[in-house]
Amino acid sequence: MSYLSSIDPCLYAQHHAMQAWENAKRFDVDLTNLRKVSKIDEHAFLNKEALISPDQYLNLLQHLARSLNSSDTSFILGQHMLPGHYGGSSQALLHAQNLRQALQILLQFQTSLCPLLTPRLKEENGQMILYWMDQWGAPGMLPFLVEMHMTAVTAMCRWLSEKRLPWRYCFNRAQARHIEQHQVHLGRDLRFDCYLDAMIIPSEYLDMAWPRGNAINLELALQQATRELAAESAQKRQAQSIIPQLYDYLALNLRCAPSLENAAHYFGCSSATFKRHLARHGTHFQAELDQVRTHMALYLFHFQGMDNEAVASYLGFHDATNFRRSFKRWTGLTPSALRFALE
């Protein structure tokens, strides 16, 4: 398996980081401290081939948030994030003919469009759910990043569709203190304590034509984006963080009682080395396994309409009592208290 760590230079400085830097200048943030904290030299923004690490970009965002000390910083950054100026992938978003195409482009070219979080899609029972996962291990910054990315998708869709789409927003945290910022930039359909950071929309909006869509320009942009992706892959810059790859492995093997030892073998390393890789990303195997189990339980409750006994059986528990006890350990709540969180 191939994967990068958060200290590996793999992000173009001229893309997202430069946008954050320009916002820092616009708001008169002390650039000397910003340079020291992020370890980014402004000269990198003049070189289209210059690379920085995810850690550098995260440190830049974190210092910017602290310096501005404002509840709307994440939302302001998100407003200008997409489609962006990230090559063919941004052009493809610009010419998307509908929401379904835009979301598919977001997933296909996520390393250039949203490099800090991993977007995932699931459509079922007349709903599309777009949920966001930590890519590089930044739990302290996750609420900020989620707000930024949700705002980016919301603003992009509003611009390209020329209407406000009826997104429902679910957050894996308690209700924010400054709820008015969420309402202004996202809307009023907000749910907290959902144990999932997600945006949900009725499927009927996925294929509605967007006035800016252009099939020919879209195809040309996708060809360019695919060439760029292939070039980056040839340079071994396309490897993901280990976190989303582990999530996929666990989700695929969830009913087979995945173990640390089996996961380490799958990733081609010893258990000790595997533990160290996860620790560098601020996590551990049990936490990742519990997260996948929680997400699957929520999916089965919400989309499949399963009861506690059926979900317990699917996840390999001998009875609903053991499942209920484990679920409360994962989330702090009983299944009955959380099963309608996404409703």
Tab-separated table of N, CA and C in Angstrom, residues 125-272:
chain	number	residue	atom	x	y	z
A	125	ASN	N	-32.433	5.782	-0.921
A	125	ASN	CA	-33.768	6.171	-0.457
A	125	ASN	C	-34.093	7.631	-0.754
A	126	GLY	N	-33.715	8.071	-1.958
A	126	GLY	CA	-34.086	9.417	-2.383
A	126	GLY	C	-33.277	10.533	-1.771
A	127	GLN	N	-32.103	10.209	-1.219
A	127	GLN	CA	-31.247	11.235	-0.629
A	127	GLN	C	-29.792	11.002	-1.020
A	128	MET	N	-29.074	12.088	-1.175
A	128	MET	CA	-27.629	12.020	-1.362
A	128	MET	C	-26.965	12.605	-0.126
A	129	ILE	N	-26.023	11.854	0.415
A	129	ILE	CA	-25.295	12.344	1.583
A	129	ILE	C	-23.830	12.512	1.220
A	130	LEU	N	-23.322	13.709	1.455
A	130	LEU	CA	-21.910	14.033	1.263
A	130	LEU	C	-21.309	14.197	2.645
A	131	TYR	N	-20.411	13.288	3.022
A	131	TYR	CA	-19.829	13.416	4.353
A	131	TYR	C	-18.318	13.566	4.281
A	132	TRP	N	-17.800	14.210	5.302
A	132	TRP	CA	-16.402	14.651	5.307
A	132	TRP	C	-15.609	13.916	6.375
A	133	MET	N	-14.415	13.458	5.995
A	133	MET	CA	-13.551	12.713	6.901
A	133	MET	C	-12.206	13.409	7.019
A	134	ASP	N	-11.613	13.318	8.198
A	134	ASP	CA	-10.270	13.854	8.417
A	134	ASP	C	-9.277	13.102	7.537
A	135	GLN	N	-8.451	13.822	6.816
A	135	GLN	CA	-7.488	13.201	5.912
A	135	GLN	C	-6.115	13.011	6.564
A	136	TRP	N	-5.651	14.017	7.311
A	136	TRP	CA	-4.263	14.003	7.771
A	136	TRP	C	-4.098	13.942	9.281
A	137	GLY	N	-5.183	13.874	10.014
A	137	GLY	CA	-5.074	13.796	11.460
A	137	GLY	C	-4.962	15.163	12.097
A	138	ALA	N	-6.050	15.914	12.062
A	138	ALA	CA	-6.063	17.255	12.660
A	138	ALA	C	-7.330	17.422	13.482
A	139	PRO	N	-7.498	16.614	14.532
A	139	PRO	CA	-8.763	16.653	15.289
A	139	PRO	C	-9.083	18.015	15.870
A	140	GLY	N	-8.066	18.758	16.303
A	140	GLY	CA	-8.321	20.070	16.873
A	140	GLY	C	-8.832	21.074	15.862
A	141	MET	N	-8.479	20.864	14.581
A	141	MET	CA	-8.891	21.781	13.517
A	141	MET	C	-10.124	21.287	12.772
A	142	LEU	N	-10.617	20.113	13.117
A	142	LEU	CA	-11.676	19.496	12.318
A	142	LEU	C	-12.949	20.340	12.232
A	143	PRO	N	-13.472	20.915	13.340
A	143	PRO	CA	-14.670	21.761	13.205
A	143	PRO	C	-14.457	22.926	12.239
A	144	PHE	N	-13.296	23.553	12.320
A	144	PHE	CA	-12.946	24.667	11.426
A	144	PHE	C	-12.933	24.194	9.979
A	145	LEU	N	-12.270	23.062	9.724
A	145	LEU	CA	-12.168	22.541	8.362
A	145	LEU	C	-13.517	22.128	7.810
A	146	VAL	N	-14.341	21.517	8.645
A	146	VAL	CA	-15.672	21.100	8.201
A	146	VAL	C	-16.512	22.322	7.811
A	147	GLU	N	-16.488	23.352	8.644
A	147	GLU	CA	-17.225	24.577	8.313
A	147	GLU	C	-16.729	25.171	6.995
A	148	MET	N	-15.411	25.180	6.811
A	148	MET	CA	-14.825	25.746	5.605
A	148	MET	C	-15.254	24.968	4.365
A	149	HIS	N	-15.208	23.634	4.444
A	149	HIS	CA	-15.535	22.813	3.286
A	149	HIS	C	-17.038	22.805	2.995
A	150	MET	N	-17.857	22.767	4.038
A	150	MET	CA	-19.301	22.826	3.807
A	150	MET	C	-19.695	24.154	3.171
A	151	THR	N	-19.090	25.233	3.627
A	151	THR	CA	-19.360	26.541	3.043
A	151	THR	C	-18.911	26.586	1.594
A	152	ALA	N	-17.757	25.966	1.304
A	152	ALA	CA	-17.231	25.958	-0.057
A	152	ALA	C	-18.202	25.288	-1.014
A	153	VAL	N	-18.708	24.119	-0.643
A	153	VAL	CA	-19.648	23.397	-1.502
A	153	VAL	C	-20.962	24.164	-1.617
A	154	THR	N	-21.438	24.692	-0.507
A	154	THR	CA	-22.701	25.442	-0.509
A	154	THR	C	-22.610	26.664	-1.411
A	155	ALA	N	-21.545	27.445	-1.260
A	155	ALA	CA	-21.382	28.666	-2.052
A	155	ALA	C	-21.205	28.339	-3.530
A	156	MET	N	-20.436	27.309	-3.835
A	156	MET	CA	-20.223	26.910	-5.222
A	156	MET	C	-21.544	26.498	-5.873
A	157	CYS	N	-22.314	25.683	-5.176
A	157	CYS	CA	-23.590	25.221	-5.722
A	157	CYS	C	-24.566	26.368	-5.916
A	158	ARG	N	-24.574	27.307	-4.995
A	158	ARG	CA	-25.478	28.456	-5.112
A	158	ARG	C	-25.109	29.298	-6.329
A	159	TRP	N	-23.807	29.445	-6.566
A	159	TRP	CA	-23.348	30.258	-7.696
A	159	TRP	C	-23.633	29.552	-9.024
A	160	LEU	N	-23.284	28.280	-9.118
A	160	LEU	CA	-23.416	27.565	-10.381
A	160	LEU	C	-24.871	27.234	-10.725
A	161	SER	N	-25.685	26.985	-9.697
A	161	SER	CA	-27.087	26.656	-9.957
A	161	SER	C	-27.979	27.890	-9.985
A	162	GLU	N	-27.445	29.007	-9.467
A	162	GLU	CA	-28.173	30.270	-9.355
A	162	GLU	C	-29.406	30.146	-8.471
A	163	LYS	N	-29.308	29.260	-7.477
A	163	LYS	CA	-30.381	29.142	-6.492
A	163	LYS	C	-29.799	28.556	-5.210
A	164	ARG	N	-30.477	28.753	-4.111
A	164	ARG	CA	-30.059	28.165	-2.839
A	164	ARG	C	-30.622	26.751	-2.755
A	165	LEU	N	-29.754	25.775	-2.669
A	165	LEU	CA	-30.190	24.387	-2.619
A	165	LEU	C	-30.535	23.989	-1.182
A	166	PRO	N	-31.501	23.098	-1.008
A	166	PRO	CA	-31.988	22.748	0.338
A	166	PRO	C	-31.117	21.713	1.046
A	167	TRP	N	-29.879	22.083	1.306
A	167	TRP	CA	-28.985	21.186	2.042
A	167	TRP	C	-29.417	21.085	3.503
A	168	ARG	N	-29.225	19.926	4.064
A	168	ARG	CA	-29.344	19.734	5.514
A	168	ARG	C	-27.937	19.453	6.029
A	169	TYR	N	-27.549	20.098	7.120
A	169	TYR	CA	-26.176	20.012	7.613
A	169	TYR	C	-26.132	19.275	8.950
A	170	CYS	N	-25.293	18.271	9.030
A	170	CYS	CA	-25.139	17.474	10.249
A	170	CYS	C	-23.703	17.604	10.745
A	171	PHE	N	-23.538	17.806	12.049
A	171	PHE	CA	-22.217	18.034	12.615
A	171	PHE	C	-21.914	17.034	13.725
A	172	ASN	N	-20.672	16.600	13.736
A	172	ASN	CA	-20.208	15.659	14.755
A	172	ASN	C	-19.637	16.425	15.948
A	173	ARG	N	-20.480	17.241	16.534
A	173	ARG	CA	-20.080	18.001	17.722
A	173	ARG	C	-21.309	18.669	18.315
A	174	ALA	N	-21.123	19.233	19.498
A	174	ALA	CA	-22.227	19.948	20.143
A	174	ALA	C	-22.514	21.242	19.378
A	175	GLN	N	-23.657	21.818	19.634
A	175	GLN	CA	-24.056	23.031	18.925
A	175	GLN	C	-23.047	24.147	19.121
A	176	ALA	N	-22.711	24.801	18.027
A	176	ALA	CA	-21.738	25.885	18.067
A	176	ALA	C	-22.273	27.067	18.864
A	177	ARG	N	-21.351	27.801	19.490
A	177	ARG	CA	-21.760	28.982	20.256
A	177	ARG	C	-22.263	30.087	19.342
A	178	HIS	N	-21.642	30.202	18.170
A	178	HIS	CA	-22.007	31.276	17.243
A	178	HIS	C	-22.841	30.687	16.107
A	179	ILE	N	-24.026	30.242	16.437
A	179	ILE	CA	-24.889	29.571	15.479
A	179	ILE	C	-25.304	30.503	14.346
A	180	GLU	N	-25.268	31.812	14.583
A	180	GLU	CA	-25.708	32.748	13.549
A	180	GLU	C	-24.807	32.703	12.320
A	181	GLN	N	-23.507	32.401	12.510
A	181	GLN	CA	-22.611	32.310	11.361
A	181	GLN	C	-22.975	31.109	10.488
A	182	HIS	N	-23.334	30.010	11.112
A	182	HIS	CA	-23.776	28.836	10.362
A	182	HIS	C	-25.045	29.154	9.574
A	183	GLN	N	-25.948	29.893	10.207
A	183	GLN	CA	-27.218	30.202	9.557
A	183	GLN	C	-27.028	31.140	8.375
A	184	VAL	N	-26.132	32.094	8.507
A	184	VAL	CA	-25.889	33.047	7.426
A	184	VAL	C	-25.242	32.368	6.227
A	185	HIS	N	-24.226	31.546	6.477
A	185	HIS	CA	-23.444	30.971	5.382
A	185	HIS	C	-23.959	29.618	4.902
A	186	LEU	N	-24.680	28.899	5.748
A	186	LEU	CA	-25.152	27.573	5.372
A	186	LEU	C	-26.671	27.511	5.265
A	187	GLY	N	-27.342	28.009	6.258
A	187	GLY	CA	-28.801	27.931	6.285
A	187	GLY	C	-29.268	27.564	7.682
A	188	ARG	N	-30.545	27.301	7.822
A	188	ARG	CA	-31.113	27.047	9.145
A	188	ARG	C	-31.356	25.570	9.429
A	189	ASP	N	-31.191	24.721	8.434
A	189	ASP	CA	-31.418	23.293	8.656
A	189	ASP	C	-30.127	22.667	9.167
A	190	LEU	N	-29.863	22.874	10.446
A	190	LEU	CA	-28.611	22.462	11.085
A	190	LEU	C	-28.896	21.430	12.161
A	191	ARG	N	-28.106	20.364	12.186
A	191	ARG	CA	-28.239	19.326	13.214
A	191	ARG	C	-26.876	19.102	13.855
A	192	PHE	N	-26.848	19.088	15.167
A	192	PHE	CA	-25.596	18.853	15.891
A	192	PHE	C	-25.680	17.533	16.662
A	193	ASP	N	-24.524	17.094	17.183
A	193	ASP	CA	-24.431	15.816	17.901
A	193	ASP	C	-24.873	14.648	17.018
A	194	CYS	N	-24.481	14.694	15.745
A	194	CYS	CA	-24.885	13.653	14.795
A	194	CYS	C	-23.841	12.547	14.631
A	195	TYR	N	-22.642	12.737	15.157
A	195	TYR	CA	-21.555	11.770	15.025
A	195	TYR	C	-21.186	11.521	13.568
A	196	LEU	N	-21.443	12.534	12.747
A	196	LEU	CA	-21.076	12.497	11.342
A	196	LEU	C	-21.125	13.929	10.823
A	197	ASP	N	-20.086	14.343	10.087
A	197	ASP	CA	-20.087	15.660	9.461
A	197	ASP	C	-20.574	15.480	8.033
A	198	ALA	N	-21.812	15.879	7.770
A	198	ALA	CA	-22.426	15.536	6.490
A	198	ALA	C	-23.356	16.630	5.986
A	199	MET	N	-23.531	16.621	4.657
A	199	MET	CA	-24.501	17.471	3.980
A	199	MET	C	-25.450	16.538	3.234
A	200	ILE	N	-26.741	16.722	3.426
A	200	ILE	CA	-27.739	15.825	2.835
A	200	ILE	C	-28.700	16.640	1.973
A	201	ILE	N	-29.033	16.090	0.802
A	201	ILE	CA	-29.939	16.795	-0.099
A	201	ILE	C	-30.819	15.766	-0.814
A	202	PRO	N	-32.089	16.087	-1.084
A	202	PRO	CA	-32.951	15.161	-1.831
A	202	PRO	C	-32.378	14.869	-3.215
A	203	SER	N	-32.470	13.632	-3.657
A	203	SER	CA	-31.888	13.222	-4.940
A	203	SER	C	-32.477	13.963	-6.124
A	204	GLU	N	-33.675	14.513	-5.978
A	204	GLU	CA	-34.319	15.206	-7.097
A	204	GLU	C	-33.516	16.420	-7.556
A	205	TYR	N	-32.624	16.934	-6.704
A	205	TYR	CA	-31.823	18.100	-7.070
A	205	TYR	C	-30.525	17.719	-7.784
A	206	LEU	N	-30.193	16.443	-7.832
A	206	LEU	CA	-28.906	16.019	-8.369
A	206	LEU	C	-28.780	16.230	-9.872
A	207	ASP	N	-29.860	16.055	-10.594
A	207	ASP	CA	-29.787	16.100	-12.052
A	207	ASP	C	-30.494	17.303	-12.665
A	208	MET	N	-30.872	18.266	-11.838
A	208	MET	CA	-31.444	19.500	-12.368
A	208	MET	C	-30.358	20.286	-13.111
A	209	ALA	N	-30.678	20.738	-14.327
A	209	ALA	CA	-29.690	21.427	-15.157
A	209	ALA	C	-29.250	22.748	-14.533
A	210	TRP	N	-27.943	22.993	-14.584
A	210	TRP	CA	-27.377	24.258	-14.113
A	210	TRP	C	-27.147	25.178	-15.305
A	211	PRO	N	-27.499	26.452	-15.170
A	211	PRO	CA	-27.410	27.383	-16.310
A	211	PRO	C	-25.990	27.602	-16.822
A	212	ARG	N	-24.983	27.407	-15.986
A	212	ARG	CA	-23.604	27.624	-16.417
A	212	ARG	C	-22.969	26.366	-17.018
A	213	GLY	N	-23.677	25.243	-16.977
A	213	GLY	CA	-23.115	23.986	-17.453
A	213	GLY	C	-22.822	24.005	-18.945
A	214	ASN	N	-21.729	23.329	-19.335
A	214	ASN	CA	-21.332	23.280	-20.744
A	214	ASN	C	-20.657	21.944	-20.991
A	215	ALA	N	-21.316	21.067	-21.753
A	215	ALA	CA	-20.836	19.701	-21.928
A	215	ALA	C	-19.466	19.645	-22.605
A	216	ILE	N	-19.264	20.457	-23.643
A	216	ILE	CA	-17.986	20.418	-24.376
A	216	ILE	C	-16.844	20.912	-23.503
A	217	ASN	N	-17.055	22.070	-22.854
A	217	ASN	CA	-16.010	22.612	-21.983
A	217	ASN	C	-15.740	21.680	-20.801
A	218	LEU	N	-16.792	21.030	-20.322
A	218	LEU	CA	-16.612	20.077	-19.229
A	218	LEU	C	-15.720	18.925	-19.658
A	219	GLU	N	-15.975	18.369	-20.830
A	219	GLU	CA	-15.181	17.249	-21.313
A	219	GLU	C	-13.720	17.640	-21.491
A	220	LEU	N	-13.468	18.814	-22.041
A	220	LEU	CA	-12.091	19.289	-22.213
A	220	LEU	C	-11.402	19.482	-20.861
A	221	ALA	N	-12.136	20.043	-19.902
A	221	ALA	CA	-11.575	20.261	-18.568
A	221	ALA	C	-11.281	18.941	-17.868
A	222	LEU	N	-12.171	17.967	-18.030
A	222	LEU	CA	-11.942	16.656	-17.418
A	222	LEU	C	-10.720	15.971	-18.020
A	223	GLN	N	-10.522	16.123	-19.307
A	223	GLN	CA	-9.329	15.562	-19.939
A	223	GLN	C	-8.066	16.198	-19.370
A	224	GLN	N	-8.096	17.523	-19.215
A	224	GLN	CA	-6.944	18.215	-18.633
A	224	GLN	C	-6.708	17.773	-17.194
A	225	ALA	N	-7.780	17.700	-16.404
A	225	ALA	CA	-7.652	17.301	-15.000
A	225	ALA	C	-7.129	15.873	-14.886
A	226	THR	N	-7.562	15.001	-15.780
A	226	THR	CA	-7.100	13.614	-15.760
A	226	THR	C	-5.624	13.525	-16.097
A	227	ARG	N	-5.177	14.333	-17.054
A	227	ARG	CA	-3.743	14.365	-17.373
A	227	ARG	C	-2.934	14.863	-16.185
A	228	GLU	N	-3.434	15.896	-15.530
A	228	GLU	CA	-2.731	16.429	-14.351
A	228	GLU	C	-2.670	15.386	-13.240
A	229	LEU	N	-3.756	14.659	-13.061
A	229	LEU	CA	-3.806	13.620	-12.038
A	229	LEU	C	-2.808	12.505	-12.349
A	230	ALA	N	-2.728	12.120	-13.630
A	230	ALA	CA	-1.798	11.066	-14.038
A	230	ALA	C	-0.352	11.516	-13.827
A	231	ALA	N	-0.070	12.782	-14.129
A	231	ALA	CA	1.292	13.301	-13.945
A	231	ALA	C	1.678	13.303	-12.474
A	232	GLU	N	0.752	13.713	-11.614
A	232	GLU	CA	1.025	13.714	-10.177
A	232	GLU	C	1.204	12.301	-9.651
A	233	SER	N	0.418	11.377	-10.189
A	233	SER	CA	0.537	9.982	-9.783
A	233	SER	C	1.890	9.419	-10.187
A	234	ALA	N	2.372	9.795	-11.381
A	234	ALA	CA	3.679	9.333	-11.843
A	234	ALA	C	4.798	9.865	-10.952
A	235	GLN	N	4.557	11.036	-10.355
A	235	GLN	CA	5.535	11.628	-9.439
A	235	GLN	C	5.341	11.145	-8.001
A	236	LYS	N	4.440	10.161	-7.834
A	236	LYS	CA	4.139	9.577	-6.526
A	236	LYS	C	3.629	10.624	-5.540
A	237	ARG	N	2.819	11.554	-6.086
A	237	ARG	CA	2.200	12.575	-5.238
A	237	ARG	C	0.734	12.277	-4.996
A	238	GLN	N	0.232	11.197	-5.583
A	238	GLN	CA	-1.189	10.933	-5.487
A	238	GLN	C	-1.567	9.977	-4.360
A	239	ALA	N	-0.590	9.477	-3.642
A	239	ALA	CA	-0.903	8.578	-2.539
A	239	ALA	C	-1.681	9.333	-1.466
A	240	GLN	N	-2.681	8.695	-0.917
A	240	GLN	CA	-3.474	9.297	0.151
A	240	GLN	C	-2.750	9.163	1.490
A	241	SER	N	-3.306	9.852	2.462
A	241	SER	CA	-2.955	9.577	3.848
A	241	SER	C	-3.425	8.164	4.188
A	242	ILE	N	-2.858	7.603	5.225
A	242	ILE	CA	-3.259	6.258	5.638
A	242	ILE	C	-4.671	6.242	6.229
A	243	ILE	N	-5.162	7.373	6.740
A	243	ILE	CA	-6.440	7.412	7.442
A	243	ILE	C	-7.623	7.032	6.551
A	244	PRO	N	-7.842	7.680	5.403
A	244	PRO	CA	-8.982	7.271	4.573
A	244	PRO	C	-8.837	5.864	4.002
A	245	GLN	N	-7.606	5.426	3.761
A	245	GLN	CA	-7.405	4.067	3.260
A	245	GLN	C	-7.758	3.036	4.328
A	246	LEU	N	-7.437	3.343	5.582
A	246	LEU	CA	-7.809	2.450	6.670
A	246	LEU	C	-9.325	2.422	6.826
A	247	TYR	N	-9.962	3.573	6.677
A	247	TYR	CA	-11.432	3.639	6.772
A	247	TYR	C	-12.060	2.704	5.740
A	248	ASP	N	-11.571	2.766	4.503
A	248	ASP	CA	-12.111	1.920	3.445
A	248	ASP	C	-11.881	0.444	3.736
A	249	TYR	N	-10.693	0.127	4.239
A	249	TYR	CA	-10.379	-1.269	4.578
A	249	TYR	C	-11.319	-1.776	5.674
A	250	LEU	N	-11.510	-0.977	6.700
A	250	LEU	CA	-12.366	-1.399	7.811
A	250	LEU	C	-13.825	-1.530	7.369
A	251	ALA	N	-14.292	-0.586	6.554
A	251	ALA	CA	-15.678	-0.646	6.082
A	251	ALA	C	-15.919	-1.901	5.257
A	252	LEU	N	-14.923	-2.282	4.450
A	252	LEU	CA	-15.052	-3.462	3.595
A	252	LEU	C	-15.016	-4.753	4.398
A	253	ASN	N	-14.291	-4.734	5.516
A	253	ASN	CA	-14.102	-5.954	6.303
A	253	ASN	C	-14.820	-5.918	7.652
A	254	LEU	N	-15.770	-5.008	7.784
A	254	LEU	CA	-16.394	-4.778	9.079
A	254	LEU	C	-17.066	-6.022	9.641
A	255	ARG	N	-17.640	-6.837	8.785
A	255	ARG	CA	-18.373	-8.012	9.255
A	255	ARG	C	-17.440	-9.199	9.515
A	256	CYS	N	-16.146	-8.995	9.291
A	256	CYS	CA	-15.164	-10.073	9.516
A	256	CYS	C	-14.327	-9.824	10.757
A	257	ALA	N	-14.798	-8.935	11.656
A	257	ALA	CA	-14.077	-8.611	12.896
A	257	ALA	C	-12.632	-8.223	12.614
A	258	PRO	N	-12.392	-7.112	11.907
A	258	PRO	CA	-11.021	-6.711	11.565
A	258	PRO	C	-10.175	-6.457	12.809
A	259	SER	N	-8.928	-6.863	12.738
A	259	SER	CA	-8.011	-6.714	13.871
A	259	SER	C	-6.849	-5.818	13.480
A	260	LEU	N	-6.157	-5.317	14.481
A	260	LEU	CA	-4.965	-4.499	14.251
A	260	LEU	C	-3.933	-5.282	13.453
A	261	GLU	N	-3.743	-6.541	13.806
A	261	GLU	CA	-2.733	-7.362	13.143
A	261	GLU	C	-3.066	-7.554	11.668
A	262	ASN	N	-4.331	-7.840	11.360
A	262	ASN	CA	-4.725	-8.032	9.960
A	262	ASN	C	-4.606	-6.739	9.164
A	263	ALA	N	-4.965	-5.629	9.801
A	263	ALA	CA	-4.855	-4.340	9.115
A	263	ALA	C	-3.392	-4.007	8.831
A	264	ALA	N	-2.524	-4.252	9.793
A	264	ALA	CA	-1.094	-3.990	9.595
A	264	ALA	C	-0.551	-4.832	8.442
A	265	HIS	N	-0.976	-6.079	8.377
A	265	HIS	CA	-0.536	-6.962	7.289
A	265	HIS	C	-1.023	-6.423	5.944
A	266	TYR	N	-2.249	-5.956	5.897
A	266	TYR	CA	-2.804	-5.408	4.662
A	266	TYR	C	-1.997	-4.203	4.193
A	267	PHE	N	-1.541	-3.382	5.146
A	267	PHE	CA	-0.765	-2.194	4.801
A	267	PHE	C	0.734	-2.481	4.686
A	268	GLY	N	1.108	-3.737	4.814
A	268	GLY	CA	2.476	-4.141	4.553
A	268	GLY	C	3.480	-3.728	5.601
A	269	CYS	N	3.076	-3.756	6.865
A	269	CYS	CA	4.015	-3.395	7.928
A	269	CYS	C	3.695	-4.181	9.189
A	270	SER	N	4.558	-4.073	10.177
A	270	SER	CA	4.318	-4.747	11.444
A	270	SER	C	3.267	-3.997	12.246
A	271	SER	N	2.741	-4.647	13.262
A	271	SER	CA	1.739	-4.006	14.115
A	271	SER	C	2.309	-2.771	14.805
A	272	ALA	N	3.556	-2.865	15.243
A	272	ALA	CA	4.190	-1.731	15.931
A	272	ALA	C	4.356	-0.546	14.986
